Amino acid sequence: MTDFAILQALAAAALFGASAPLAKLLLAQSSPWLMAGLLYAGSGLGLLLWRLVTRAPAVRMPKGEARWLALATLSGGVAAPVLLMQGLAQMPASGASLLLNAEAVLTAVIAWVVFRENADRRIVLGMAAIVAGAVVLAGGHAPGFGGIGPAALVLGACLCWAVDNNLTRQVSLSDASFIAMAKGLAAGGVNLLLAWQSGAAWPGLGVVASAGLLGLLAYGVSLVLFVLALRTLGTARTGAYFSVAPFFGAALSVALLGEPVTAPLLLGGALMALGVWLHVTEQHGHLHTHAPLEHRHAHLHDIHHQHTHGADTPPGERHTHWHRHEPLTHAHAHFPDAHHRHVH
């Protein structure tokens, strides 16, 4: 289960990593505010269509979680993309890619300081290696920052996304495609309205369609995978895996655009691989106590789910319902998922 969650986080990074250079191309024919709206609208509408086609069940969020989702959408869906597009319009994409690595660090700091998520020395060293690899990678492309203003805008977007990541963790047990769809529709609608009120010129149909498809993959599907990984890995670890996104973007440039394989690319990739290895080989286990907990999410009957059901719910099948966890003390290897948020 843990290995699959790691693959989900890396896949999310790969999809998002390809977005910055492609969005930079589209910005030549659209205003930053309008582009942010088109990207998120494409994400929301695409996932809405997917849920309709697959007849996904209606989602009932537990009491209080709608507030977390609304705040996450406001921070990461409305504010962050506008700040990024404004900064990206005034600086090279390579410089923006370098600055975007601040998101992983800020995400981890908020998770550790505000939400008290555990991180041992191995996790901290792994994150440092991944961020160092991204710095080497972006530095090898001679990034420019275009002044303090554009850099501050991109860093502001990183802070907003870091807040979003930690708030989304609070609702990560809900349907992942619904979470991503709700964010996309709300953020896309708000940003398109603001762009229209500011007098932004509407681009051609080809640009609109391209932005919508890019948003669906890089923001929509990527977010679904990110939320799924959050459930098992926690915020800081998922954010660390996600921070390898610049490497995927650079590797894609080599494969599709014929760009040369450079020393910074190889060194950056090696540092990121080291960081991922440190995380993958983490062994965190100790005696811990589960306090009483009630919540609703999809689950199987395992060591943490020992409740009984009626005859209409086979215990060997994944199912969803409101259930209660009784107090339990035991020791085993674990990650800071929804059932392991204890203090260390």
GROMACS .gro file of C-alpha atoms in nm:
model
  344
    1MET     CA    1   0.000   0.000   0.000
    2THR     CA    2   0.283   0.236   0.088
    3ASP     CA    3   0.471   0.163  -0.237
    4PHE     CA    4   0.156   0.236  -0.437
    5ALA     CA    5   0.110   0.568  -0.254
    6ILE     CA    6   0.469   0.663  -0.340
    7LEU     CA    7   0.399   0.588  -0.708
    8GLN     CA    8   0.087   0.805  -0.689
    9ALA     CA    9   0.288   1.097  -0.547
   10LEU     CA   10   0.557   1.060  -0.814
   11ALA     CA   11   0.295   1.038  -1.091
   12ALA     CA   12   0.136   1.358  -0.958
   13ALA     CA   13   0.478   1.525  -0.973
   14ALA     CA   14   0.536   1.406  -1.330
   15LEU     CA   15   0.206   1.553  -1.451
   16PHE     CA   16   0.258   1.883  -1.271
   17GLY     CA   17   0.623   1.905  -1.376
   18ALA     CA   18   0.527   1.925  -1.743
   19SER     CA   19   0.289   2.216  -1.685
   20ALA     CA   20   0.522   2.515  -1.631
   21PRO     CA   21   0.691   2.524  -1.975
   22LEU     CA   22   0.361   2.450  -2.153
   23ALA     CA   23   0.178   2.719  -1.958
   24LYS     CA   24   0.460   2.960  -2.041
   25LEU     CA   25   0.392   2.902  -2.412
   26LEU     CA   26   0.020   2.960  -2.370
   27LEU     CA   27   0.079   3.282  -2.174
   28ALA     CA   28   0.203   3.442  -2.495
   29GLN     CA   29  -0.162   3.442  -2.610
   30SER     CA   30  -0.349   3.499  -2.284
   31SER     CA   31  -0.341   3.715  -1.972
   32PRO     CA   32  -0.205   3.551  -1.653
   33TRP     CA   33  -0.536   3.582  -1.470
   34LEU     CA   34  -0.734   3.433  -1.757
   35MET     CA   35  -0.483   3.150  -1.800
   36ALA     CA   36  -0.513   3.059  -1.431
   37GLY     CA   37  -0.890   3.044  -1.472
   38LEU     CA   38  -0.872   2.830  -1.786
   39LEU     CA   39  -0.633   2.581  -1.625
   40TYR     CA   40  -0.852   2.527  -1.321
   41ALA     CA   41  -1.176   2.534  -1.519
   42GLY     CA   42  -1.036   2.261  -1.745
   43SER     CA   43  -0.951   2.060  -1.436
   44GLY     CA   44  -1.294   2.100  -1.278
   45LEU     CA   45  -1.501   2.045  -1.593
   46GLY     CA   46  -1.294   1.745  -1.701
   47LEU     CA   47  -1.332   1.574  -1.365
   48LEU     CA   48  -1.703   1.661  -1.355
   49LEU     CA   49  -1.747   1.488  -1.691
   50TRP     CA   50  -1.550   1.189  -1.564
   51ARG     CA   51  -1.769   1.159  -1.256
   52LEU     CA   52  -2.084   1.179  -1.468
   53VAL     CA   53  -1.963   0.917  -1.716
   54THR     CA   54  -1.853   0.678  -1.441
   55ARG     CA   55  -2.165   0.754  -1.234
   56ALA     CA   56  -1.959   0.832  -0.928
   57PRO     CA   57  -2.170   0.833  -0.610
   58ALA     CA   58  -2.267   1.159  -0.444
   59VAL     CA   59  -2.026   1.275  -0.176
   60ARG     CA   60  -2.134   1.361   0.175
   61MET     CA   61  -1.849   1.535   0.352
   62PRO     CA   62  -1.830   1.492   0.731
   63LYS     CA   63  -1.934   1.788   0.941
   64GLY     CA   64  -1.672   2.062   0.940
   65GLU     CA   65  -1.468   1.933   0.642
   66ALA     CA   66  -1.639   2.161   0.392
   67ARG     CA   67  -1.472   2.453   0.570
   68TRP     CA   68  -1.127   2.299   0.523
   69LEU     CA   69  -1.197   2.238   0.153
   70ALA     CA   70  -1.321   2.594   0.102
   71LEU     CA   71  -1.010   2.743   0.263
   72ALA     CA   72  -0.784   2.510   0.063
   73THR     CA   73  -0.960   2.612  -0.260
   74LEU     CA   74  -0.927   2.982  -0.179
   75SER     CA   75  -0.557   2.950  -0.101
   76GLY     CA   76  -0.436   2.699  -0.359
   77GLY     CA   77  -0.704   2.730  -0.624
   78VAL     CA   78  -0.771   3.104  -0.641
   79ALA     CA   79  -0.470   3.290  -0.502
   80ALA     CA   80  -0.177   3.060  -0.591
   81PRO     CA   81  -0.230   3.020  -0.969
   82VAL     CA   82  -0.287   3.393  -1.017
   83LEU     CA   83   0.034   3.474  -0.829
   84LEU     CA   84   0.224   3.212  -1.031
   85MET     CA   85   0.092   3.328  -1.369
   86GLN     CA   86   0.169   3.692  -1.281
   87GLY     CA   87   0.524   3.601  -1.181
   88LEU     CA   88   0.574   3.362  -1.475
   89ALA     CA   89   0.473   3.634  -1.719
   90GLN     CA   90   0.761   3.852  -1.594
   91MET     CA   91   1.045   3.598  -1.558
   92PRO     CA   92   1.198   3.295  -1.733
   93ALA     CA   93   1.026   2.962  -1.676
   94SER     CA   94   1.355   2.813  -1.551
   95GLY     CA   95   1.378   3.072  -1.276
   96ALA     CA   96   1.019   3.009  -1.176
   97SER     CA   97   1.089   2.634  -1.165
   98LEU     CA   98   1.373   2.694  -0.921
   99LEU     CA   99   1.156   2.907  -0.694
  100LEU     CA  100   0.870   2.656  -0.705
  101ASN     CA  101   1.084   2.420  -0.499
  102ALA     CA  102   1.003   2.640  -0.201
  103GLU     CA  103   0.656   2.480  -0.200
  104ALA     CA  104   0.790   2.147  -0.068
  105VAL     CA  105   0.990   2.315   0.207
  106LEU     CA  106   0.703   2.539   0.314
  107THR     CA  107   0.461   2.245   0.303
  108ALA     CA  108   0.684   2.043   0.533
  109VAL     CA  109   0.747   2.331   0.773
  110ILE     CA  110   0.374   2.395   0.813
  111ALA     CA  111   0.308   2.021   0.857
  112TRP     CA  112   0.578   1.990   1.122
  113VAL     CA  113   0.520   2.316   1.311
  114VAL     CA  114   0.146   2.375   1.283
  115PHE     CA  115   0.001   2.024   1.245
  116ARG     CA  116   0.273   1.844   1.447
  117GLU     CA  117   0.342   1.582   1.182
  118ASN     CA  118   0.635   1.358   1.267
  119ALA     CA  119   0.959   1.376   1.066
  120ASP     CA  120   1.277   1.196   1.170
  121ARG     CA  121   1.632   1.273   1.053
  122ARG     CA  122   1.604   1.044   0.750
  123ILE     CA  123   1.299   1.229   0.618
  124VAL     CA  124   1.461   1.570   0.668
  125LEU     CA  125   1.779   1.457   0.490
  126GLY     CA  126   1.574   1.307   0.207
  127MET     CA  127   1.383   1.629   0.156
  128ALA     CA  128   1.707   1.829   0.162
  129ALA     CA  129   1.853   1.602  -0.109
  130ILE     CA  130   1.543   1.638  -0.328
  131VAL     CA  131   1.537   2.018  -0.297
  132ALA     CA  132   1.915   2.035  -0.358
  133GLY     CA  133   1.866   1.828  -0.673
  134ALA     CA  134   1.597   2.066  -0.795
  135VAL     CA  135   1.823   2.365  -0.727
  136VAL     CA  136   2.109   2.206  -0.924
  137LEU     CA  137   1.870   2.115  -1.205
  138ALA     CA  138   1.722   2.463  -1.237
  139GLY     CA  139   2.059   2.630  -1.183
  140GLY     CA  140   2.200   2.436  -1.478
  141HIS     CA  141   1.957   2.616  -1.705
  142ALA     CA  142   2.087   2.963  -1.605
  143PRO     CA  143   1.766   3.083  -1.443
  144GLY     CA  144   1.682   3.448  -1.412
  145PHE     CA  145   1.443   3.601  -1.163
  146GLY     CA  146   1.344   3.922  -1.334
  147GLY     CA  147   1.372   4.127  -1.015
  148ILE     CA  148   1.236   4.099  -0.664
  149GLY     CA  149   0.873   4.155  -0.762
  150PRO     CA  150   0.824   3.852  -0.991
  151ALA     CA  151   1.021   3.629  -0.753
  152ALA     CA  152   0.802   3.741  -0.462
  153LEU     CA  153   0.490   3.656  -0.662
  154VAL     CA  154   0.612   3.300  -0.730
  155LEU     CA  155   0.717   3.254  -0.366
  156GLY     CA  156   0.374   3.381  -0.262
  157ALA     CA  157   0.218   3.113  -0.483
  158CYS     CA  158   0.438   2.852  -0.313
  159LEU     CA  159   0.318   2.964   0.030
  160CYS     CA  160  -0.045   2.950  -0.082
  161TRP     CA  161   0.001   2.598  -0.221
  162ALA     CA  162   0.180   2.490   0.097
  163VAL     CA  163  -0.120   2.607   0.301
  164ASP     CA  164  -0.349   2.432   0.051
  165ASN     CA  165  -0.158   2.103   0.083
  166ASN     CA  166  -0.190   2.102   0.460
  167LEU     CA  167  -0.558   2.196   0.456
  168THR     CA  168  -0.633   1.933   0.191
  169ARG     CA  169  -0.478   1.674   0.423
  170GLN     CA  170  -0.770   1.740   0.659
  171VAL     CA  171  -1.021   1.620   0.395
  172SER     CA  172  -0.806   1.361   0.216
  173LEU     CA  173  -1.028   1.069   0.322
  174SER     CA  174  -1.313   1.206   0.111
  175ASP     CA  175  -1.353   1.117  -0.258
  176ALA     CA  176  -1.031   1.241  -0.426
  177SER     CA  177  -1.190   1.318  -0.763
  178PHE     CA  178  -1.466   1.516  -0.590
  179ILE     CA  179  -1.209   1.722  -0.399
  180ALA     CA  180  -1.015   1.800  -0.716
  181MET     CA  181  -1.335   1.871  -0.912
  182ALA     CA  182  -1.469   2.108  -0.645
  183LYS     CA  183  -1.139   2.295  -0.633
  184GLY     CA  184  -1.122   2.322  -1.010
  185LEU     CA  185  -1.477   2.446  -1.060
  186ALA     CA  186  -1.463   2.698  -0.777
  187ALA     CA  187  -1.115   2.831  -0.855
  188GLY     CA  188  -1.172   2.831  -1.230
  189GLY     CA  189  -1.504   3.013  -1.201
  190VAL     CA  190  -1.371   3.281  -0.967
  191ASN     CA  191  -1.057   3.347  -1.171
  192LEU     CA  192  -1.244   3.358  -1.502
  193LEU     CA  193  -1.490   3.606  -1.355
  194LEU     CA  194  -1.211   3.827  -1.219
  195ALA     CA  195  -1.025   3.810  -1.552
  196TRP     CA  196  -1.340   3.910  -1.739
  197GLN     CA  197  -1.401   4.204  -1.504
  198SER     CA  198  -1.041   4.318  -1.553
  199GLY     CA  199  -1.099   4.332  -1.929
  200ALA     CA  200  -0.882   4.036  -2.029
  201ALA     CA  201  -0.909   3.947  -2.399
  202TRP     CA  202  -1.040   3.596  -2.469
  203PRO     CA  203  -0.785   3.387  -2.667
  204GLY     CA  204  -0.862   3.162  -2.963
  205LEU     CA  205  -1.043   2.829  -2.933
  206GLY     CA  206  -0.718   2.635  -2.973
  207VAL     CA  207  -0.558   2.811  -2.675
  208VAL     CA  208  -0.871   2.757  -2.465
  209ALA     CA  209  -0.883   2.386  -2.548
  210SER     CA  210  -0.509   2.343  -2.486
  211ALA     CA  211  -0.529   2.521  -2.152
  212GLY     CA  212  -0.829   2.311  -2.051
  213LEU     CA  213  -0.655   1.984  -2.135
  214LEU     CA  214  -0.335   2.096  -1.963
  215GLY     CA  215  -0.532   2.195  -1.654
  216LEU     CA  216  -0.716   1.861  -1.645
  217LEU     CA  217  -0.390   1.663  -1.649
  218ALA     CA  218  -0.150   1.889  -1.459
  219TYR     CA  219  -0.394   2.026  -1.200
  220GLY     CA  220  -0.686   1.782  -1.199
  221VAL     CA  221  -0.548   1.430  -1.236
  222SER     CA  222  -0.231   1.536  -1.058
  223LEU     CA  223  -0.433   1.661  -0.760
  224VAL     CA  224  -0.636   1.339  -0.745
  225LEU     CA  225  -0.315   1.138  -0.723
  226PHE     CA  226  -0.171   1.382  -0.468
  227VAL     CA  227  -0.476   1.348  -0.241
  228LEU     CA  228  -0.462   0.968  -0.264
  229ALA     CA  229  -0.097   0.975  -0.161
  230LEU     CA  230  -0.174   1.211   0.129
  231ARG     CA  231  -0.394   0.945   0.288
  232THR     CA  232  -0.102   0.709   0.340
  233LEU     CA  233   0.215   0.919   0.341
  234GLY     CA  234   0.110   1.236   0.520
  235THR     CA  235   0.167   1.593   0.405
  236ALA     CA  236   0.542   1.638   0.443
  237ARG     CA  237   0.640   1.310   0.277
  238THR     CA  238   0.393   1.353  -0.011
  239GLY     CA  239   0.519   1.707  -0.060
  240ALA     CA  240   0.877   1.580  -0.075
  241TYR     CA  241   0.798   1.327  -0.348
  242PHE     CA  242   0.601   1.592  -0.534
  243SER     CA  243   0.904   1.823  -0.534
  244VAL     CA  244   1.077   1.604  -0.795
  245ALA     CA  245   0.845   1.764  -1.053
  246PRO     CA  246   1.123   1.981  -1.208
  247PHE     CA  247   1.324   1.667  -1.293
  248PHE     CA  248   1.029   1.517  -1.480
  249GLY     CA  249   0.992   1.841  -1.675
  250ALA     CA  250   1.359   1.842  -1.768
  251ALA     CA  251   1.355   1.473  -1.862
  252LEU     CA  252   1.052   1.533  -2.083
  253SER     CA  253   1.239   1.813  -2.260
  254VAL     CA  254   1.525   1.574  -2.334
  255ALA     CA  255   1.293   1.301  -2.465
  256LEU     CA  256   1.057   1.514  -2.674
  257LEU     CA  257   1.254   1.827  -2.763
  258GLY     CA  258   1.597   1.674  -2.808
  259GLU     CA  259   1.761   1.893  -2.544
  260PRO     CA  260   2.108   1.771  -2.435
  261VAL     CA  261   2.171   1.553  -2.131
  262THR     CA  262   2.379   1.789  -1.916
  263ALA     CA  263   2.587   1.742  -1.602
  264PRO     CA  264   2.336   1.942  -1.389
  265LEU     CA  265   2.056   1.716  -1.514
  266LEU     CA  266   2.247   1.402  -1.413
  267LEU     CA  267   2.360   1.545  -1.076
  268GLY     CA  268   2.016   1.683  -0.997
  269GLY     CA  269   1.854   1.352  -1.086
  270ALA     CA  270   2.102   1.165  -0.868
  271LEU     CA  271   2.033   1.390  -0.567
  272MET     CA  272   1.659   1.350  -0.612
  273ALA     CA  273   1.698   0.972  -0.644
  274LEU     CA  274   1.895   0.973  -0.318
  275GLY     CA  275   1.620   1.169  -0.146
  276VAL     CA  276   1.349   0.936  -0.273
  277TRP     CA  277   1.556   0.634  -0.161
  278LEU     CA  278   1.593   0.779   0.189
  279HIS     CA  279   1.215   0.816   0.208
  280VAL     CA  280   1.129   0.480   0.052
  281THR     CA  281   1.359   0.293   0.293
  282GLU     CA  282   1.230   0.472   0.603
  283GLN     CA  283   1.133   0.236   0.885
  284HIS     CA  284   0.925   0.420   1.143
  285GLY     CA  285   0.774   0.194   1.406
  286HIS     CA  286   0.718   0.216   1.780
  287LEU     CA  287   0.464   0.151   2.053
  288HIS     CA  288   0.181   0.400   2.011
  289THR     CA  289  -0.176   0.450   2.133
  290HIS     CA  290  -0.480   0.521   1.918
  291ALA     CA  291  -0.730   0.746   2.090
  292PRO     CA  292  -1.103   0.690   2.025
  293LEU     CA  293  -1.190   0.820   1.678
  294GLU     CA  294  -1.502   0.836   1.464
  295HIS     CA  295  -1.496   0.913   1.091
  296ARG     CA  296  -1.610   0.797   0.747
  297HIS     CA  297  -1.389   0.668   0.466
  298ALA     CA  298  -1.335   0.371   0.234
  299HIS     CA  299  -1.161   0.088   0.419
  300LEU     CA  300  -1.102  -0.285   0.454
  301HIS     CA  301  -1.108  -0.485   0.774
  302ASP     CA  302  -0.748  -0.469   0.896
  303ILE     CA  303  -0.568  -0.419   1.223
  304HIS     CA  304  -0.723  -0.072   1.259
  305HIS     CA  305  -1.075  -0.167   1.146
  306GLN     CA  306  -1.218  -0.449   1.356
  307HIS     CA  307  -1.584  -0.343   1.380
  308THR     CA  308  -1.875  -0.567   1.283
  309HIS     CA  309  -2.133  -0.529   1.005
  310GLY     CA  310  -2.463  -0.668   0.901
  311ALA     CA  311  -2.494  -0.962   0.662
  312ASP     CA  312  -2.517  -0.723   0.364
  313THR     CA  313  -2.158  -0.600   0.404
  314PRO     CA  314  -1.897  -0.871   0.331
  315PRO     CA  315  -1.594  -0.805   0.556
  316GLY     CA  316  -1.343  -0.879   0.277
  317GLU     CA  317  -1.463  -0.601   0.045
  318ARG     CA  318  -1.371  -0.232   0.051
  319HIS     CA  319  -1.666  -0.031   0.177
  320THR     CA  320  -1.751   0.312   0.316
  321HIS     CA  321  -1.952   0.403   0.623
  322TRP     CA  322  -1.929   0.596   0.948
  323HIS     CA  323  -1.738   0.389   1.203
  324ARG     CA  324  -1.573   0.418   1.541
  325HIS     CA  325  -1.218   0.323   1.639
  326GLU     CA  326  -1.185   0.200   1.996
  327PRO     CA  327  -0.869   0.278   2.199
  328LEU     CA  328  -0.579   0.059   2.087
  329THR     CA  329  -0.214   0.032   2.186
  330HIS     CA  330   0.030  -0.161   1.968
  331ALA     CA  331   0.358  -0.135   1.775
  332HIS     CA  332   0.416  -0.161   1.400
  333ALA     CA  333   0.572   0.030   1.111
  334HIS     CA  334   0.350   0.322   1.006
  335PHE     CA  335   0.329   0.659   0.835
  336PRO     CA  336   0.145   0.972   0.955
  337ASP     CA  337  -0.181   0.876   0.785
  338ALA     CA  338  -0.532   0.947   0.913
  339HIS     CA  339  -0.497   0.682   1.183
  340HIS     CA  340  -0.147   0.778   1.300
  341ARG     CA  341  -0.141   1.144   1.392
  342HIS     CA  342  -0.011   1.087   1.741
  343VAL     CA  343   0.254   1.298   1.910
  344HIS     CA  344   0.616   1.177   1.922
   0.00000   0.00000   0.00000
